[in-house]
Coordinates of C-alpha atoms in Angstrom, one line a residue:
M1 CA 37.3 29.9 23.4
L2 CA 38.0 26.1 23.1
V3 CA 34.5 25.2 23.1
R4 CA 33.6 27.6 20.6
L5 CA 36.5 26.4 18.3
R6 CA 35.2 22.9 18.8
N7 CA 31.6 23.8 17.9
I8 CA 32.8 25.6 14.5
I9 CA 35.2 22.7 13.6
L10 CA 31.9 20.4 14.1
H11 CA 29.8 22.5 12.1
V12 CA 32.4 22.7 9.4
L13 CA 32.6 19.0 9.3
G14 CA 28.8 18.5 9.5
A15 CA 28.3 20.9 6.5
S16 CA 31.1 19.1 4.4
F17 CA 29.7 15.8 5.4
F18 CA 26.4 16.6 4.0
A19 CA 27.6 18.2 0.9
L20 CA 29.6 14.8 0.3
S21 CA 26.5 13.0 1.0
C22 CA 24.5 15.1 -1.6
A23 CA 27.1 14.9 -4.2
S24 CA 27.2 11.1 -3.7
Q25 CA 23.7 10.8 -4.2
S26 CA 23.9 13.2 -7.2
L27 CA 26.6 11.1 -8.8
M28 CA 24.4 7.7 -7.7
A29 CA 21.4 8.8 -9.7
Q30 CA 23.4 10.3 -12.7
S31 CA 24.6 6.8 -13.4
Y32 CA 21.4 5.1 -12.2
P33 CA 21.0 2.1 -13.3
N34 CA 24.2 0.5 -13.3
R35 CA 23.2 -3.1 -12.3
P36 CA 20.0 -5.0 -12.3
I37 CA 16.9 -3.6 -10.8
N38 CA 14.3 -6.0 -8.7
L39 CA 10.6 -5.4 -9.0
V40 CA 8.7 -6.9 -6.0
A41 CA 5.4 -8.4 -6.8
P42 CA 3.6 -8.6 -3.6
Y43 CA 1.0 -11.4 -4.9
S44 CA 1.7 -14.8 -6.5
A45 CA 2.6 -15.9 -9.9
G46 CA 0.0 -15.4 -12.4
G47 CA -1.7 -13.0 -10.3
D48 CA -2.2 -9.1 -11.3
S49 CA 0.7 -7.7 -9.6
D50 CA 3.0 -10.4 -11.4
F51 CA 1.4 -9.7 -15.0
S52 CA 2.2 -5.9 -14.4
G53 CA 5.7 -6.6 -13.4
R54 CA 6.3 -8.9 -16.1
N55 CA 4.7 -6.7 -18.6
L56 CA 6.6 -3.6 -17.6
A57 CA 10.0 -5.5 -17.3
A58 CA 9.6 -6.9 -20.8
V59 CA 9.4 -3.5 -22.4
A60 CA 11.4 -0.9 -20.0
T61 CA 14.4 -3.3 -20.0
K62 CA 15.5 -1.9 -23.2
Y63 CA 15.2 1.7 -21.9
V64 CA 17.0 1.5 -18.6
N65 CA 19.7 -0.8 -20.3
Q66 CA 19.7 -3.4 -17.4
P67 CA 17.7 -6.4 -16.4
L68 CA 14.4 -5.9 -14.5
I69 CA 13.8 -9.0 -12.3
V70 CA 10.4 -9.8 -11.2
Q71 CA 10.2 -11.2 -7.6
N72 CA 7.1 -12.7 -6.0
I73 CA 7.4 -11.8 -2.3
V74 CA 4.0 -13.0 -1.3
G75 CA 2.1 -13.2 2.1
A76 CA -0.3 -11.3 4.4
S77 CA -2.3 -9.8 1.8
G78 CA 0.9 -8.2 -0.2
T79 CA 1.8 -6.6 2.9
I80 CA 5.2 -8.6 3.3
G81 CA 6.5 -7.7 -0.2
S82 CA 5.5 -4.2 0.3
L83 CA 7.2 -4.0 3.7
K84 CA 10.3 -5.4 1.9
V85 CA 10.5 -2.6 -0.4
R86 CA 9.5 0.0 2.1
N87 CA 12.6 -0.8 4.4
A88 CA 14.9 -1.3 1.4
P89 CA 17.7 1.3 0.7
P90 CA 16.2 4.0 -1.5
D91 CA 18.8 3.7 -4.2
G92 CA 16.0 2.5 -7.0
Y93 CA 17.4 -1.1 -7.0
M94 CA 14.3 -2.5 -5.3
L95 CA 10.9 -1.3 -6.6
L96 CA 7.4 -2.3 -5.7
I97 CA 4.6 -3.2 -8.2
S98 CA 2.0 -1.8 -5.8
R99 CA -1.7 -3.1 -5.8
V100 CA -4.7 -1.7 -4.6
G101 CA -5.0 -4.3 -2.0
S102 CA -1.8 -3.9 -0.4
Q103 CA -1.3 -0.3 -0.8
A104 CA -5.0 1.1 -0.5
I105 CA -7.4 -1.5 1.1
V106 CA -5.1 -3.0 3.6
P107 CA -4.3 0.3 5.0
A108 CA -7.4 1.7 4.8
L109 CA -9.0 -1.2 6.8
D110 CA -6.5 -2.4 9.2
S111 CA -4.7 -0.1 11.7
K112 CA -2.2 -2.8 12.5
T113 CA -0.6 -2.6 8.9
P114 CA 2.9 -2.3 9.2
Y115 CA 3.1 0.6 7.1
K116 CA 1.0 3.7 6.1
W117 CA -0.2 4.1 2.2
S118 CA 2.0 7.2 2.1
D119 CA 5.3 5.3 3.2
F120 CA 6.4 5.1 -0.3
T121 CA 8.0 7.1 -2.9
F122 CA 5.1 7.4 -5.6
I123 CA 6.7 7.0 -9.3
S124 CA 3.7 6.0 -11.4
L125 CA 0.7 4.2 -11.8
L126 CA 1.2 1.5 -14.4
D127 CA -2.1 0.0 -15.4
L128 CA -5.9 -0.3 -14.4
N129 CA -7.9 -3.5 -14.2
P130 CA -11.4 -3.2 -14.6
M131 CA -13.8 -5.4 -12.3
V132 CA -16.0 -7.5 -14.3
C133 CA -19.2 -9.4 -12.7
V134 CA -19.7 -13.0 -14.2
V135 CA -21.2 -15.9 -14.0
K136 CA -21.0 -19.6 -15.4
S137 CA -21.6 -19.6 -19.0
D138 CA -24.8 -21.7 -18.7
S139 CA -26.1 -19.7 -15.9
P140 CA -29.8 -18.7 -16.0
Y141 CA -28.8 -15.2 -15.4
K142 CA -28.5 -13.6 -18.7
N143 CA -27.7 -10.0 -17.9
I144 CA -26.9 -7.9 -14.8
K145 CA -30.8 -7.0 -14.3
D146 CA -31.3 -10.8 -14.1
L147 CA -29.0 -11.4 -11.4
I148 CA -29.9 -8.0 -9.4
Q149 CA -33.5 -9.2 -9.4
A150 CA -32.7 -12.6 -8.4
I151 CA -30.9 -11.2 -5.3
R152 CA -33.7 -8.8 -4.6
S153 CA -36.4 -11.5 -4.9
D154 CA -34.7 -13.8 -2.6
P155 CA -32.3 -12.0 -0.2
G156 CA -29.6 -14.2 1.0
K157 CA -30.0 -17.1 -1.3
L158 CA -27.5 -16.5 -4.0
N159 CA -23.9 -16.2 -3.2
Y160 CA -20.7 -15.1 -4.6
A161 CA -17.0 -16.3 -4.1
T162 CA -14.4 -14.0 -3.0
A163 CA -10.4 -14.3 -1.8
G164 CA -11.6 -13.5 1.5
P165 CA -13.2 -10.3 3.5
G166 CA -12.0 -7.0 2.8
T167 CA -10.5 -8.2 -0.8
S168 CA -11.2 -6.3 -3.6
Q169 CA -13.6 -9.1 -4.7
H170 CA -15.7 -8.7 -1.6
L171 CA -15.7 -4.9 -2.0
S172 CA -16.5 -4.5 -5.5
V173 CA -19.6 -6.8 -4.8
E174 CA -20.4 -4.5 -1.8
I175 CA -20.0 -1.4 -4.3
M176 CA -22.5 -3.2 -6.9
L177 CA -25.1 -4.2 -4.2
N178 CA -25.1 -0.3 -2.8
A179 CA -25.3 1.0 -6.5
A180 CA -28.6 -1.2 -6.9
N181 CA -30.1 -0.1 -3.3
L182 CA -29.6 -3.7 -1.7
P183 CA -28.0 -4.1 1.5
S184 CA -24.7 -6.6 1.9
S185 CA -27.0 -9.2 3.5
A186 CA -28.8 -9.5 0.2
A187 CA -26.0 -12.0 -1.4
T188 CA -23.9 -14.2 0.6
M189 CA -20.0 -14.1 0.5
I190 CA -18.2 -17.4 0.3
P191 CA -14.4 -16.9 1.0
Y192 CA -11.9 -18.7 -0.6
K193 CA -7.8 -18.6 -0.3
S194 CA -7.4 -17.0 -3.8
G195 CA -9.0 -15.5 -6.6
G196 CA -7.9 -18.8 -8.5
E197 CA -10.1 -20.6 -6.0
S198 CA -12.9 -18.1 -6.2
S199 CA -13.1 -18.5 -10.1
A200 CA -12.8 -22.6 -9.6
A201 CA -15.7 -22.2 -7.3
L202 CA -17.6 -20.7 -10.2
L203 CA -17.0 -23.1 -12.3
G204 CA -17.7 -25.8 -9.9
N205 CA -21.3 -24.6 -9.5
Q206 CA -20.3 -23.8 -5.7
V207 CA -21.3 -20.3 -6.1
D208 CA -23.9 -18.2 -8.2
F209 CA -21.4 -15.4 -9.4
V210 CA -18.1 -13.7 -9.0
C211 CA -16.7 -10.2 -9.3
N212 CA -12.9 -9.8 -9.9
T213 CA -10.6 -8.1 -12.4
M214 CA -10.6 -8.7 -15.9
T215 CA -7.0 -9.5 -15.9
T216 CA -7.8 -12.6 -13.8
L217 CA -11.2 -13.6 -15.8
A218 CA -10.0 -12.7 -19.4
G219 CA -9.2 -16.3 -20.1
Q220 CA -12.4 -17.7 -19.2
I221 CA -14.7 -15.3 -20.7
K222 CA -12.7 -15.5 -23.9
G223 CA -12.8 -19.2 -23.8
G224 CA -16.6 -19.2 -23.4
S225 CA -16.6 -20.8 -19.7
M226 CA -17.9 -17.6 -18.1
R227 CA -20.2 -14.9 -19.2
G228 CA -19.4 -11.1 -18.5
L229 CA -22.4 -9.2 -16.9
M230 CA -21.0 -5.8 -16.1
V231 CA -17.5 -4.2 -16.3
S232 CA -16.4 -1.3 -14.2
T233 CA -15.6 1.1 -17.2
P234 CA -17.6 4.2 -18.4
D235 CA -17.7 2.5 -21.7
R236 CA -17.7 -1.1 -23.2
L237 CA -14.1 -2.4 -23.5
K238 CA -13.2 -2.8 -27.1
D239 CA -12.1 -6.2 -26.9
Y240 CA -15.0 -7.2 -24.9
P241 CA -17.9 -5.3 -26.9
E242 CA -20.6 -7.8 -25.7
I243 CA -20.2 -6.7 -21.7
P244 CA -22.1 -3.7 -20.8
S245 CA -20.3 -0.9 -18.9
S246 CA -21.7 -0.4 -15.4
R247 CA -22.6 3.4 -16.4
E248 CA -25.0 2.5 -19.6
L249 CA -26.7 0.1 -17.0
G250 CA -27.2 2.9 -14.5
L251 CA -24.8 1.4 -11.8
S252 CA -22.1 3.8 -12.3
Q253 CA -21.2 3.7 -8.7
F254 CA -19.5 0.3 -9.9
E255 CA -17.0 2.3 -11.6
Q256 CA -15.1 3.0 -8.5
A257 CA -14.3 -0.9 -8.3
T258 CA -11.1 -0.9 -10.3
G259 CA -7.9 -3.0 -9.6
W260 CA -4.6 -1.3 -10.6
S261 CA -0.9 -1.9 -10.2
G262 CA 1.8 1.0 -9.9
L263 CA 5.3 1.5 -9.5
F264 CA 6.5 2.6 -5.8
G265 CA 9.9 2.8 -4.5
P266 CA 11.3 3.4 -0.8
P267 CA 10.9 6.5 1.1
G268 CA 13.5 9.2 0.4
M269 CA 14.4 8.0 -3.3
P270 CA 16.5 10.7 -4.7
Q271 CA 14.6 12.9 -7.2
E272 CA 17.0 12.3 -10.1
V273 CA 16.2 8.6 -9.9
V274 CA 12.5 9.4 -9.8
D275 CA 13.1 11.6 -12.7
K276 CA 15.0 8.7 -14.8
W277 CA 11.8 6.7 -14.4
T278 CA 9.5 9.1 -15.3
E279 CA 11.4 9.6 -18.9
T280 CA 11.5 5.9 -19.0
L281 CA 7.8 5.6 -18.5
K282 CA 7.0 8.3 -21.1
K283 CA 8.9 5.8 -23.4
V284 CA 7.3 2.7 -22.1
A285 CA 3.6 4.4 -22.8
Q286 CA 4.4 4.8 -26.4
D287 CA 5.8 1.4 -27.0
P288 CA 3.3 -0.9 -28.9
S289 CA 4.3 -3.9 -27.1
W290 CA 3.2 -2.3 -23.8
E291 CA -0.1 -1.6 -25.7
A292 CA -0.3 -5.2 -26.6
G293 CA 0.5 -6.8 -23.4
N294 CA -2.2 -4.9 -21.4
K295 CA -4.5 -5.8 -24.2
S296 CA -3.8 -9.4 -24.0
A297 CA -4.8 -9.3 -20.4
G298 CA -7.5 -6.9 -20.5
A299 CA -5.7 -4.4 -18.4
I300 CA -6.0 -0.6 -19.3
P301 CA -2.5 1.4 -19.5
A302 CA -2.6 4.1 -16.9
I303 CA 1.0 5.6 -16.6
R304 CA 0.8 9.1 -14.9
S305 CA 3.2 11.5 -13.1
P306 CA 4.1 10.9 -9.5
S307 CA 2.1 13.6 -8.1
E308 CA -1.0 12.3 -10.1
T309 CA -0.3 8.8 -9.0
E310 CA 0.0 10.1 -5.1
L311 CA -3.4 11.8 -5.8
F312 CA -5.1 8.7 -7.4
V313 CA -3.8 6.5 -4.3
R314 CA -5.1 9.1 -1.8
Q315 CA -8.7 8.9 -3.2
Q316 CA -8.5 5.2 -3.1
V317 CA -7.7 4.8 0.2
Q318 CA -10.4 7.4 1.2
L319 CA -13.1 5.4 -0.8
Y320 CA -12.0 2.2 1.3
E321 CA -11.7 4.1 4.6
K322 CA -15.5 5.0 3.9
L323 CA -16.6 1.8 2.6
G324 CA -14.9 -0.1 5.2
T325 CA -16.4 2.3 8.1
S326 CA -20.0 1.8 6.6
L327 CA -19.4 -2.0 6.6
G328 CA -17.8 -2.3 9.7
L329 CA -14.7 -4.0 8.3
R330 CA -12.2 -1.2 9.9
K331 CA -10.2 -2.5 12.6

């Protein structure tokens, strides 16, 4: 009898605690946000995640009525910053500016990544960063056909710079070569420590070409130091009408090579907090300042629903798992 009574009391107490916990989370969500929100950019200042975070912060602050503070927490191909958010309290006050590298490529290629691609609360995509293949402005290769013909004619002679094996710069070239029915060995990869160093290598005549995000290379293209040969979009970009799209060049497979940023949270975020961000981002998407910020950096606004974002990331992971397997990069 005493045992039964004890079990009844424990059950009632447990149910009460659960109800109080749910009520507490609901109240927290209703008052969210009531203090500054940290946006973790897992790559260095000046990079794509840094741009996306600061562009979002500049516009969304007026809609959430709280400061949005971008923190660059870098290292290990973006996994250090990503892991910090994955392990943060799910209260919506620390969010991740996710990137294709840290959220799709690294988990797809390295089984020792300290998180799975799905270990986050998906809030939205933010922007797409088309990949663009470039040469130095005085290069003899005037268009992508010239470059591919040179690669085909003398396999292994031409080289390209990347921020390392398995990065988006490397894999985008692999996709380009595959689209042109060329093996990986047709062009030689020269790894550097960062995308900035790879750009400097091209300008210093150390390599023949580079493929990187338009966000990263927009300044050099606009400034005339680099010539764009192909962009990974179905149509030409309005601000770069001189650069042909991969589709019109018959290399539509290159459209898969797209950089992107998103807004993710720790696992288990209350639905009310996610909903508040969904409503906020609908306003951001209509804000002229958001459009202008993306335009200035050659990025394409891409705000989507949480479910659409999760599906997009899943497809990206599957793409890089398949590509990594074919190239022997998975470990």
